[in-house]
Tab-separated table of C-alpha atoms and ligand atoms in Angstrom:
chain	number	residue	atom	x	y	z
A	389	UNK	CA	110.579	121.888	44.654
A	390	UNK	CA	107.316	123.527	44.814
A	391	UNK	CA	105.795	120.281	43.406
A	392	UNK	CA	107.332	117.843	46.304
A	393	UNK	CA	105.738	120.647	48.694
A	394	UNK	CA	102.479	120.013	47.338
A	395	UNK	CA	102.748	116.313	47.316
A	396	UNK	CA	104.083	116.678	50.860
A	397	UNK	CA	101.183	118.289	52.016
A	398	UNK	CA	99.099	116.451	50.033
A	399	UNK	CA	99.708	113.195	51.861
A	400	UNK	CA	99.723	114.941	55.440
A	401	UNK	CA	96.482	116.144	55.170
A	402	UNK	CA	94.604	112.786	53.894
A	403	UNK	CA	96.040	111.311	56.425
A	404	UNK	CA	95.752	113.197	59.485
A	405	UNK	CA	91.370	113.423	59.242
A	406	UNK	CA	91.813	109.299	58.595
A	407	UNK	CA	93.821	108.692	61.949
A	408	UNK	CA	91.851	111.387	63.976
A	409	UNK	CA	88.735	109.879	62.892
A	410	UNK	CA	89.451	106.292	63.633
A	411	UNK	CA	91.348	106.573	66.903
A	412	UNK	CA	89.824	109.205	69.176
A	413	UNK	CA	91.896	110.516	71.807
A	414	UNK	CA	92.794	112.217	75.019
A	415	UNK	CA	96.039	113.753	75.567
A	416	UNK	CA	97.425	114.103	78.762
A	417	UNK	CA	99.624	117.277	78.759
A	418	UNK	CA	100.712	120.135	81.125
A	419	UNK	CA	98.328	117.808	84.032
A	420	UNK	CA	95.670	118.161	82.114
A	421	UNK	CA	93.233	115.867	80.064
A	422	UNK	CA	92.657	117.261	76.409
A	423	UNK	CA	89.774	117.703	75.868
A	424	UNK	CA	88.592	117.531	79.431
A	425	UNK	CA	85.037	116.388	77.968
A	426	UNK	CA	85.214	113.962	74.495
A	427	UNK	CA	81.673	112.803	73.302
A	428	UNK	CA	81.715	109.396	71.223
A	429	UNK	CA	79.464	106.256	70.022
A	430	UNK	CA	79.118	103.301	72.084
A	431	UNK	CA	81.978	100.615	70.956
A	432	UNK	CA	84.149	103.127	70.670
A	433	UNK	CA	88.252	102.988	71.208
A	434	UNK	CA	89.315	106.050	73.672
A	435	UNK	CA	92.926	105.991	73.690
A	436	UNK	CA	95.015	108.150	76.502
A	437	UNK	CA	98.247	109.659	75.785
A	438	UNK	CA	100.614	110.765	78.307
A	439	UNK	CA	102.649	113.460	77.076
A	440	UNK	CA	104.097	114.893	80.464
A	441	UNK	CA	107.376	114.464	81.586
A	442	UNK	CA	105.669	112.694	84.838
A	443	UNK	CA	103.629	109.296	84.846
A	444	UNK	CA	100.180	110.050	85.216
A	445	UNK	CA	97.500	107.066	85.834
A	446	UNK	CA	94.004	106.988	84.168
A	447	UNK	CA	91.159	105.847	86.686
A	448	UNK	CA	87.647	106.084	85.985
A	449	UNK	CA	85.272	107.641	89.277
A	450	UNK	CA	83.341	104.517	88.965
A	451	UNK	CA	86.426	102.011	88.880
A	452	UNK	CA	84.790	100.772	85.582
A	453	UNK	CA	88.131	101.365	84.043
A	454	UNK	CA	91.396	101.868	85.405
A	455	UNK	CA	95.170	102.000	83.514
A	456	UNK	CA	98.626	101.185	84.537
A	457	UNK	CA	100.897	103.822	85.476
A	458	UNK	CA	101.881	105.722	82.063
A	459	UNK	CA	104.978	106.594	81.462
A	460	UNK	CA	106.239	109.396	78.663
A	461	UNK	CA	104.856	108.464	75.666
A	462	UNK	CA	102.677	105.463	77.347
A	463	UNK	CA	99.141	104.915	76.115
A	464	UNK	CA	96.342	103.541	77.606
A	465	UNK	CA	92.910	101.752	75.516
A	466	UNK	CA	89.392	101.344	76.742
A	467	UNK	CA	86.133	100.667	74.583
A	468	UNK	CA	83.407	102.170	75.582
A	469	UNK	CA	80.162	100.252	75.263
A	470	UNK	CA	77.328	101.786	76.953
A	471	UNK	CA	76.041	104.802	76.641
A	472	UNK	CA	76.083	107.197	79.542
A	473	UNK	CA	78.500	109.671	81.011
A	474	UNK	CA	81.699	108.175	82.253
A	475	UNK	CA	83.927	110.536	84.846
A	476	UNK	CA	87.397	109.914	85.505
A	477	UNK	CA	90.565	111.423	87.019
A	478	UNK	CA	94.413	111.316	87.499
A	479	UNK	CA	95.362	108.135	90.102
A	480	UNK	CA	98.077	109.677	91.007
A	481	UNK	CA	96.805	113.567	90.629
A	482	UNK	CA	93.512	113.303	91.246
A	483	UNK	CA	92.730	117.502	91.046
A	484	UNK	CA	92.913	116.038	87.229
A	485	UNK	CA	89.803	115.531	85.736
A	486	UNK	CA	88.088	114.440	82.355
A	487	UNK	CA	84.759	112.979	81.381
A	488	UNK	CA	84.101	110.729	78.560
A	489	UNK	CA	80.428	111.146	77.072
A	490	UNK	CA	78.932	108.031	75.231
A	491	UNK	CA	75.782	108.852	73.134
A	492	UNK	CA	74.381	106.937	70.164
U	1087	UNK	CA	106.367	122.219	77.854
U	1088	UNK	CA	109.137	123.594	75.595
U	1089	UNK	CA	106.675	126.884	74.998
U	1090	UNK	CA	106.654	128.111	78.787
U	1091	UNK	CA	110.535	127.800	78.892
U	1092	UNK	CA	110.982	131.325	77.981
U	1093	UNK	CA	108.824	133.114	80.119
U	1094	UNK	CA	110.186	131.317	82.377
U	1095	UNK	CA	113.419	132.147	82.107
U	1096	UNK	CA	112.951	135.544	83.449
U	1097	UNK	CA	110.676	133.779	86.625
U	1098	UNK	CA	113.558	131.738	87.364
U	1099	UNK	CA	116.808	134.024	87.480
U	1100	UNK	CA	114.840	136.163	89.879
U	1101	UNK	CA	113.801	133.372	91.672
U	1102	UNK	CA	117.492	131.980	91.843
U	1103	UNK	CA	118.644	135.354	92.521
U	1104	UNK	CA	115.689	135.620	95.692
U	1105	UNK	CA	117.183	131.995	96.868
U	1106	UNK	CA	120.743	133.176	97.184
U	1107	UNK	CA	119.887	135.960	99.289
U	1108	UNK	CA	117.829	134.452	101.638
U	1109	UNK	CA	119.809	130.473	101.349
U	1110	UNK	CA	123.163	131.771	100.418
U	1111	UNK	CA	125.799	129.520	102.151
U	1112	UNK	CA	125.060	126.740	103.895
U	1113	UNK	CA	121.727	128.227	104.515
U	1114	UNK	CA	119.761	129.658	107.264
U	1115	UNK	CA	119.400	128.610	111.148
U	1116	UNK	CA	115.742	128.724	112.270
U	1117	UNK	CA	114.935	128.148	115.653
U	1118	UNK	CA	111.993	127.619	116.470
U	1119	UNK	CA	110.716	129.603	119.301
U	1120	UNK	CA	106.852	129.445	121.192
U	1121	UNK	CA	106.104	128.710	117.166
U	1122	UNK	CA	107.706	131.387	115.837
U	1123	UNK	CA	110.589	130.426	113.699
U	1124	UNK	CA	113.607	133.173	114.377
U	1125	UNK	CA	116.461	133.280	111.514
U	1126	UNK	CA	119.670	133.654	113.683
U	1127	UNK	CA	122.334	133.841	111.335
U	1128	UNK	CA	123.974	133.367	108.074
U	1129	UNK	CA	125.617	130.072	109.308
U	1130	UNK	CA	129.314	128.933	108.899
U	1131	UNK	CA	130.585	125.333	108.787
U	1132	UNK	CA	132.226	126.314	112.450
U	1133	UNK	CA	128.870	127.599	113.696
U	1134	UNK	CA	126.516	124.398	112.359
U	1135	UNK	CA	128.805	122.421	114.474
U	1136	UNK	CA	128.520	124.820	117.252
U	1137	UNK	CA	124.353	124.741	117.394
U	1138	UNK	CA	124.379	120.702	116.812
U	1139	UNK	CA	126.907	120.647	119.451
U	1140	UNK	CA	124.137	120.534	122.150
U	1141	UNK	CA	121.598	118.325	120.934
U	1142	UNK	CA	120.978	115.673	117.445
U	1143	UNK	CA	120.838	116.024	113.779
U	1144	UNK	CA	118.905	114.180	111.551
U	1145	UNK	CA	118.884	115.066	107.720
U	1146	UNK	CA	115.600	115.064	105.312
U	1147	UNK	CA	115.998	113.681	101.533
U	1148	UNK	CA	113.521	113.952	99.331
U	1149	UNK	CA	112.059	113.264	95.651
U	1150	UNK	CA	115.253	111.310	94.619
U	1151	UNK	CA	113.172	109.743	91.247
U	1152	UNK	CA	115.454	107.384	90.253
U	1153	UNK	CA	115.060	106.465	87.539
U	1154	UNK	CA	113.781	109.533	86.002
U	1155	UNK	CA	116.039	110.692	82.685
U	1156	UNK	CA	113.998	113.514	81.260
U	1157	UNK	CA	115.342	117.042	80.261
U	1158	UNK	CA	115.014	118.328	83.521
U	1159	UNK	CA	118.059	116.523	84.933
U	1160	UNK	CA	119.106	112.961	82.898
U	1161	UNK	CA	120.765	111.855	85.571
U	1162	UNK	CA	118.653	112.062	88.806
U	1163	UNK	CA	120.658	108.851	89.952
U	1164	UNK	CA	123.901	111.384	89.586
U	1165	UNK	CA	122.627	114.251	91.476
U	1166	UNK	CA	121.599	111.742	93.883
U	1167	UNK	CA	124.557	110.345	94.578
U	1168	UNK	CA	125.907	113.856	94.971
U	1169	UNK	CA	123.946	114.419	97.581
U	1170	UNK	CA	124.621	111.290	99.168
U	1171	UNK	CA	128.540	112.520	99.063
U	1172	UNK	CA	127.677	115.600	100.504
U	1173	UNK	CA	125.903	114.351	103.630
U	1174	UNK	CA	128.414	111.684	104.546
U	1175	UNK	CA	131.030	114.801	103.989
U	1176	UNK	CA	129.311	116.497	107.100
U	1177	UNK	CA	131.640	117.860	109.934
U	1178	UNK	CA	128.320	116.276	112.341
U	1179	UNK	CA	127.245	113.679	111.432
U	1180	UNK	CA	123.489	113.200	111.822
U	1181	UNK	CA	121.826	110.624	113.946
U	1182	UNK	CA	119.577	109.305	111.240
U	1183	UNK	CA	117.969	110.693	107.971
U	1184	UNK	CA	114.286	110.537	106.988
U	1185	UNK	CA	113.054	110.042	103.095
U	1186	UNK	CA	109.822	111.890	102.602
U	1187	UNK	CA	109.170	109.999	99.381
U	1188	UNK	CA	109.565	109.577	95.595
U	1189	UNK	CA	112.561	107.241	95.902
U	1190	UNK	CA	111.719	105.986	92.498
U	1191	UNK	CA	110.015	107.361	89.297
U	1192	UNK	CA	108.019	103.884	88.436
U	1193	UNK	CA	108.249	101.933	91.935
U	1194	UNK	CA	110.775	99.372	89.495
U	1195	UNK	CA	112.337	97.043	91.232
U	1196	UNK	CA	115.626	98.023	89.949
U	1197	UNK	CA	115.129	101.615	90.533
U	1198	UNK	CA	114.392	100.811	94.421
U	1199	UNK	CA	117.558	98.688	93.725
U	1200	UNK	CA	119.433	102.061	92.952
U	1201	UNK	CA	118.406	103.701	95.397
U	1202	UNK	CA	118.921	101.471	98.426
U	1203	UNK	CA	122.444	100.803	96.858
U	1204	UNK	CA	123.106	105.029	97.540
U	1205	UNK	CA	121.324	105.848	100.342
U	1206	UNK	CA	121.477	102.714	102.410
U	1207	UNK	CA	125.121	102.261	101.283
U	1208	UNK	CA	126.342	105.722	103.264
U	1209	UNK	CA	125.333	103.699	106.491
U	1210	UNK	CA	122.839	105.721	107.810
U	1211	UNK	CA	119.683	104.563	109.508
U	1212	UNK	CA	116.944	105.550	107.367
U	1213	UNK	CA	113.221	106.426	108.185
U	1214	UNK	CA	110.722	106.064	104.729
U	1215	UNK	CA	107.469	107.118	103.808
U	1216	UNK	CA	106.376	106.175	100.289
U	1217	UNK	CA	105.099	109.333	97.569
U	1218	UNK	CA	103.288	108.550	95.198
U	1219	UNK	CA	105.724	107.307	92.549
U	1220	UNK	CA	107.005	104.739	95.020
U	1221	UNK	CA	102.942	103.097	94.623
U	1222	UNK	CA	102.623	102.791	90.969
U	1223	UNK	CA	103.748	98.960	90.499
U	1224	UNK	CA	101.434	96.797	89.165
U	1225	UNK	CA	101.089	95.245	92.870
U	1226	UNK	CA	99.387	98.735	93.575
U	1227	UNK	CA	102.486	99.626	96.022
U	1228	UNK	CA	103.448	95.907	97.016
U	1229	UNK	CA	107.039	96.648	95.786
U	1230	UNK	CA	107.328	99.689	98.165
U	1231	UNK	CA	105.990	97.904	101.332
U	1232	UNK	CA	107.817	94.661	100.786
U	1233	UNK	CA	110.898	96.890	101.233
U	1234	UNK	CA	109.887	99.569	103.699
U	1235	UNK	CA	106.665	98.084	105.473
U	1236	UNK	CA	108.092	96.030	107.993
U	1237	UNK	CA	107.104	97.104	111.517
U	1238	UNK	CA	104.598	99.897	109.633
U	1239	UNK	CA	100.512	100.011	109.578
U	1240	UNK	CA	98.026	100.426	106.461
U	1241	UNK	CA	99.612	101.518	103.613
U	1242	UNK	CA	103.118	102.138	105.326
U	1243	UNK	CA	102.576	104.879	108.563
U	1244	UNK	CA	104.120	104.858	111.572
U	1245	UNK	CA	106.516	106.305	114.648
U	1246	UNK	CA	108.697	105.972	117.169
U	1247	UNK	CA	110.964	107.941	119.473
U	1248	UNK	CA	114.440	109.366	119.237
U	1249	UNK	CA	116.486	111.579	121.782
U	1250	UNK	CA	113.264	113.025	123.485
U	1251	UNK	CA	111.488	113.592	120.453
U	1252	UNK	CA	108.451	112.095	118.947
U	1253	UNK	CA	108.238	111.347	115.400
U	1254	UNK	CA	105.744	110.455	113.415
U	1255	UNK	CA	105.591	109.193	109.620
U	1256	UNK	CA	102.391	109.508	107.926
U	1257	UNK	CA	101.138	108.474	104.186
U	1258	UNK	CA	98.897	110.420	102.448
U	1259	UNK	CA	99.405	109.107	98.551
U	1260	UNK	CA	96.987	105.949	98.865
U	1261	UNK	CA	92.953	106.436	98.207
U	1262	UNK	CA	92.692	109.517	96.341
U	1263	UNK	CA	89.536	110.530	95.521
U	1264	UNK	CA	88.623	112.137	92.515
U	1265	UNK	CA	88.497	116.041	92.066
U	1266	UNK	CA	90.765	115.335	96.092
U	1267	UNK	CA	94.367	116.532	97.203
U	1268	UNK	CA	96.625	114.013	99.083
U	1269	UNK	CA	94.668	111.943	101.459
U	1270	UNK	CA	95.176	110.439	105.089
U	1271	UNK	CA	91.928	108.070	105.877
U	1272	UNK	CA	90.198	107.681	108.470
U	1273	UNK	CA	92.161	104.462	109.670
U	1274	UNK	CA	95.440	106.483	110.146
U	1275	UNK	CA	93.973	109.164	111.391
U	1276	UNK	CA	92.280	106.967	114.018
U	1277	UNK	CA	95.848	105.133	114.831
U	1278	UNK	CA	97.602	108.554	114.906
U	1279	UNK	CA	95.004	109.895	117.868
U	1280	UNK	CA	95.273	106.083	119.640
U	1281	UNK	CA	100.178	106.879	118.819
U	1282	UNK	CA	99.138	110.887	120.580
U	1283	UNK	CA	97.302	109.960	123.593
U	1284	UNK	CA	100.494	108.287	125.235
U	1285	UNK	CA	102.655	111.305	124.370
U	1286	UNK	CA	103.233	114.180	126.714
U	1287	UNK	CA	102.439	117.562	125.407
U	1288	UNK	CA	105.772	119.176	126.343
U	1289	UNK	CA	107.212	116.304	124.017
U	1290	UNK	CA	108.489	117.945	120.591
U	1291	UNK	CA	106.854	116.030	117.443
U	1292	UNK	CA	108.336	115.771	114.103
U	1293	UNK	CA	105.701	114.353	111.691
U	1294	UNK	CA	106.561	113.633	108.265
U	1295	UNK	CA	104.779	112.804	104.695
U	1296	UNK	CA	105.450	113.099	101.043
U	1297	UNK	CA	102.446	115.862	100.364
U	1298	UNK	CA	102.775	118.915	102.121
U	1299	UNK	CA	100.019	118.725	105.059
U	1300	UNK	CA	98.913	122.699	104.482
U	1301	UNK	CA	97.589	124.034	101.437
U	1302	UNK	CA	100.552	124.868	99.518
U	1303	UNK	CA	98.753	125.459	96.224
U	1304	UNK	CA	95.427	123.120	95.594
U	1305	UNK	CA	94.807	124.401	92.127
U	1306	UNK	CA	97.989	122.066	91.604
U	1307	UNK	CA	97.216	119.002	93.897
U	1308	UNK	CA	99.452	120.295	96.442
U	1309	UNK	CA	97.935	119.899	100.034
U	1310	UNK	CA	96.078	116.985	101.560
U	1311	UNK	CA	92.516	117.285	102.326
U	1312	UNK	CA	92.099	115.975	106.009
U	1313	UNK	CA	95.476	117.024	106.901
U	1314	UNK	CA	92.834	119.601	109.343
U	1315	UNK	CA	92.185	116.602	111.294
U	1316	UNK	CA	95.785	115.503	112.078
U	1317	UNK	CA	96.681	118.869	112.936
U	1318	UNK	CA	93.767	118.997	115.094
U	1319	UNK	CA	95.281	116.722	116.858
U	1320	UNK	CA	98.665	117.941	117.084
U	1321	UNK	CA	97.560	121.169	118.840
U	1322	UNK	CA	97.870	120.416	122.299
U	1323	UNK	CA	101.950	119.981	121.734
U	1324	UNK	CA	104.112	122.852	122.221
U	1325	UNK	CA	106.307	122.213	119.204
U	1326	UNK	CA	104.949	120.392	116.401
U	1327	UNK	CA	107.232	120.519	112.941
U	1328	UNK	CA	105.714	119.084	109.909
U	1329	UNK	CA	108.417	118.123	106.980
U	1330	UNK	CA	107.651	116.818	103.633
U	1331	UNK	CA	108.557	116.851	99.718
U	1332	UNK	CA	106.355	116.665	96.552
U	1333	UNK	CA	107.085	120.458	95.627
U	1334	UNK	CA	110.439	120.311	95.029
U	1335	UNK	CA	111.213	123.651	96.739
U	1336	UNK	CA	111.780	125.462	100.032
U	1337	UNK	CA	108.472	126.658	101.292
U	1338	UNK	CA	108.147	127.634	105.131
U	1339	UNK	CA	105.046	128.435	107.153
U	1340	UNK	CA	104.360	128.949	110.607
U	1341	UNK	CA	100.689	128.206	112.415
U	1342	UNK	CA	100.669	128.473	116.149
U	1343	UNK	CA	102.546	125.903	117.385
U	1344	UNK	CA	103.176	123.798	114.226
U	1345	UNK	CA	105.820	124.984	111.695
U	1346	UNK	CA	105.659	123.494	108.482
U	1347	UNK	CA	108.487	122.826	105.962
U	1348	UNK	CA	108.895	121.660	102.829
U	1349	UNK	CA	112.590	120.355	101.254
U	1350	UNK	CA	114.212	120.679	98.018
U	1351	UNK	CA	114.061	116.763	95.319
U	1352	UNK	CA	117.612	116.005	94.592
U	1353	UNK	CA	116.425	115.177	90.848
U	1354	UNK	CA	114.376	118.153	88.963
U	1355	UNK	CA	112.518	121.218	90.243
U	1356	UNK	CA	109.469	122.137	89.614
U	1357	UNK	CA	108.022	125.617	88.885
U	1358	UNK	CA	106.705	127.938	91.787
U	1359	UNK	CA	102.811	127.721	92.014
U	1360	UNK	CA	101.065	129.503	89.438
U	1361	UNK	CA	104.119	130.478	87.599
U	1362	UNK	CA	103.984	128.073	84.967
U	1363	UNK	CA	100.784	126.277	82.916
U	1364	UNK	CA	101.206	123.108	85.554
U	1365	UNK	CA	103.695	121.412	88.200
U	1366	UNK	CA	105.810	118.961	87.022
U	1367	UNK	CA	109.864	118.429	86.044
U	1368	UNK	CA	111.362	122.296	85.008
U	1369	UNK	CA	114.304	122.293	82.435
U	1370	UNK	CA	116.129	125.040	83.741
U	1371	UNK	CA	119.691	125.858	82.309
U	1372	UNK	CA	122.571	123.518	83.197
U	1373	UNK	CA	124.488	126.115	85.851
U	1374	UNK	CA	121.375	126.406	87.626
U	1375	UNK	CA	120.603	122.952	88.150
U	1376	UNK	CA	121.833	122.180	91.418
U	1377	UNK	CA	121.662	125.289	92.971
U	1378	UNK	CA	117.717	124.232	93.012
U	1379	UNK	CA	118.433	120.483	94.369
U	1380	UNK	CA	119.388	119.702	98.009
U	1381	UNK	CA	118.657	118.413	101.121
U	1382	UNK	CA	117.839	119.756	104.665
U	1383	UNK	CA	119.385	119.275	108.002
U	1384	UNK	CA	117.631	119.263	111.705
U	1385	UNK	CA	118.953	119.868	114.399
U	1386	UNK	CA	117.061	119.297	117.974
U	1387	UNK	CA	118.694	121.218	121.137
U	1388	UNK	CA	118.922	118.786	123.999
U	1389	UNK	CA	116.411	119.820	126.995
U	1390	UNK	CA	114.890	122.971	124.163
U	1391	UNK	CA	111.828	122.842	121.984
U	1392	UNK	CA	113.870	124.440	119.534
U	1393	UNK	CA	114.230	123.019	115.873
U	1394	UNK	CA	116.795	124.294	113.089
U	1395	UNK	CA	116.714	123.451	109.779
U	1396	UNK	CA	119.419	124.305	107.649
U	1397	UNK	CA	118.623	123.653	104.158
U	1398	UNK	CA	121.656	123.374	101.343
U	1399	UNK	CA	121.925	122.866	97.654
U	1400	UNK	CA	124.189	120.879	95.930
U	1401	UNK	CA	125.852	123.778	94.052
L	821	CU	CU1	98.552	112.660	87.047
């Protein structure tokens, strides 16, 4: 028993660093973007989550990006190429508020 | 948000427990008097009758969401319905009912399908203006305005006259600005001072939206930012009521001459402001469920200024 545990765990926690590492993310939860600012290299895949019960829509301040209405569960993709600092907000709740920073 | 339920819990009972006492019934009879609204009476089926008797009724629906199947109610299309059954059930029958938006939860086509099927299938005329679920098609609202945009400006506004009163439908879900509440523009805020200028100020004017047009709670999105400007606007009227949805609750204010009132979704609830991490859908246990959904009657006095709105749940 206590040897399946430790396999278990074993195999959660090489994979977990693996997926956080390649895909970085922003949660949308509780009308909220998590974490409000995320800091990555250019060419980099930013993928939104929506994990409210309510469709939220991701739209950047500079329309340089903009997603479709997501669902529960719905994610949304956008590479980010240049460096700079790249403000968005909620489409549909725009008091919502997030900021992805690209730096080499 | 399954870790807020239980503190909660306690939030809501009292809440429930504030809501029978002051909406027990069929609810409360506000007339609206020089702008102060004056609760007359715990009112009976025999005395609704009695005040409509005199004047018109038109009924406010609001935040159906069809479509919507989360924990908070799996069947908005249900409770919908229900609420549907209970308005055609009326001893009075109102003139005409007014949908102050979220028909749908993803502006589908089949979801608008739904809903037209129960509300336009009771037979009643109905008066739309679009939230901001009804916009999120990938035509950026096209499937909302196909339906409900004949006759309208912009992005779907509005108003005509009914029985000596003026109403007025506005939209302020389109062009939201970052870091911004709901939003009106200046284009309809320009057409509603060109639709004011013809109307007398003894007129009484019913204006209606899906965000509330006073700042209900802007730490949660929930107020427009130049609704200033319309009101300005509206102050030379001696009765000005302002209805609207997006909260899913009763909330009430008074500001000289304009009374502002906000109606109940007949899908979820949400939580009151600042009682929970954020707005949104609130699982609360089945009993409860439609003692926190409903819809609100109006009734306009013939030759009066005065405006009552009874507001009932579907328990
Ligand atoms: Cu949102």
């Amino acid at each position: 028993m206590a040897a399946i545990l430790a396999a278990f765990t074993l195999t959660t926690a090489t994979c977990q660093p693996l997926r956080a590492a390649d895909a970085p993310m922003v949660r949308i939860e509780n009308f909220a973007f998590t974490p409000p600012v995320l800091t990555v290299k250019p060419g980099t895949t930013v993928t939104f989550r929506n994990d409210d019960d309510i469709p939220h829509l991701v739209v950047a301040n500079d329309s340089s990006f903009r997603s479709k209405a997501l669902d529960t569960g719905d994610t949304y993709e956008f590479t980010f190429t240049k460096a700079g600092d790249f403000a968005y907000f909620c489409g549909l709740h725009p008091h919502m508020q997030g900021k992805i920073t690209v730096a080499p | 948000m399954t870790h807020h339920h239980d503190d909660e819990n306690g939030h809501i009972s009292r809440r429930h427990a504030l809501e029978c006492m002051i909406w027990a019934g069929t609810g409360v009879l506000w007339t609206i008097s020089g702008g102060i609204p004056v609760s007359l009476n715990l009112l009976g089926e025999a005395q609704a009758a009695e005040a409509t008797a005199t004047g018109f009724t038109f009924l406010q629906i609001s935040d159906s969401h069809i479509g919507f199947d989360k924990a908070a109610n799996p069947h908005a299309i249900d409770t919908l319905k229900e609420a549907m059954g209970k308005i055609q059930a009326l001893p009075q029958k109102p003139a005409f009912m007014i949908h102050t938006g979220d028909i749908t939860h993803l502006s589908k086509a089949a979801q608008f399908d739904n809903a037209a099927e129960i509300i336009g299938g009771a037979g009643f005329d109905v008066h739309y203006v679009p939230g901001e679920h009804d916009l999120i098609d990938d035509g950026n609202g096209k499937a909302y305005l196909e339906r409900y945009g004949k006759g309208t400006k912009g992005a779907g506004w509005y108003s005509f006259d009914q029985n000596g009163v003026h109403f007025v439908a506005l939209v302020n879900v389109v062009n939201l600005k970052a870091g911004g509440l709901g939003n009106l523009g200046a284009e309809q805020l320009a057409w509603l001072a060109d639709d004011l200028k013809a109307v007398s100020a003894s007129m009484p004017i019913v204006v209606f939206a899906h965000i509330p047009l006073w700042a209900v709670y802007p730490e949660w999105g929930w107020g427009t930012d130049d609704a200033a400007q319309a009101l300005g606007l509206l102050k030379r009227f001696g009765s000005v009521t302002v209805l609207n949805g997006h909260i899913h609750q009763i909330m009430q204010k008074v500001e000289g001459n304009v009374t502002f009132h906000t109606a109940r979704s007949t899908a979820f609830p949400q939580p009151a402001p600042g009682t929970a991490a954020s707005p949104g859908p609130m699982t609360v246990p089945a009993g409860q469920l439609r003692g926190l959904l409903g819809t609100s009657s109006v009734t306009v006095k013939q030759g009066g200024q005065d405006l009552a709105i009874i507001d009932s749940t579907l328990a």
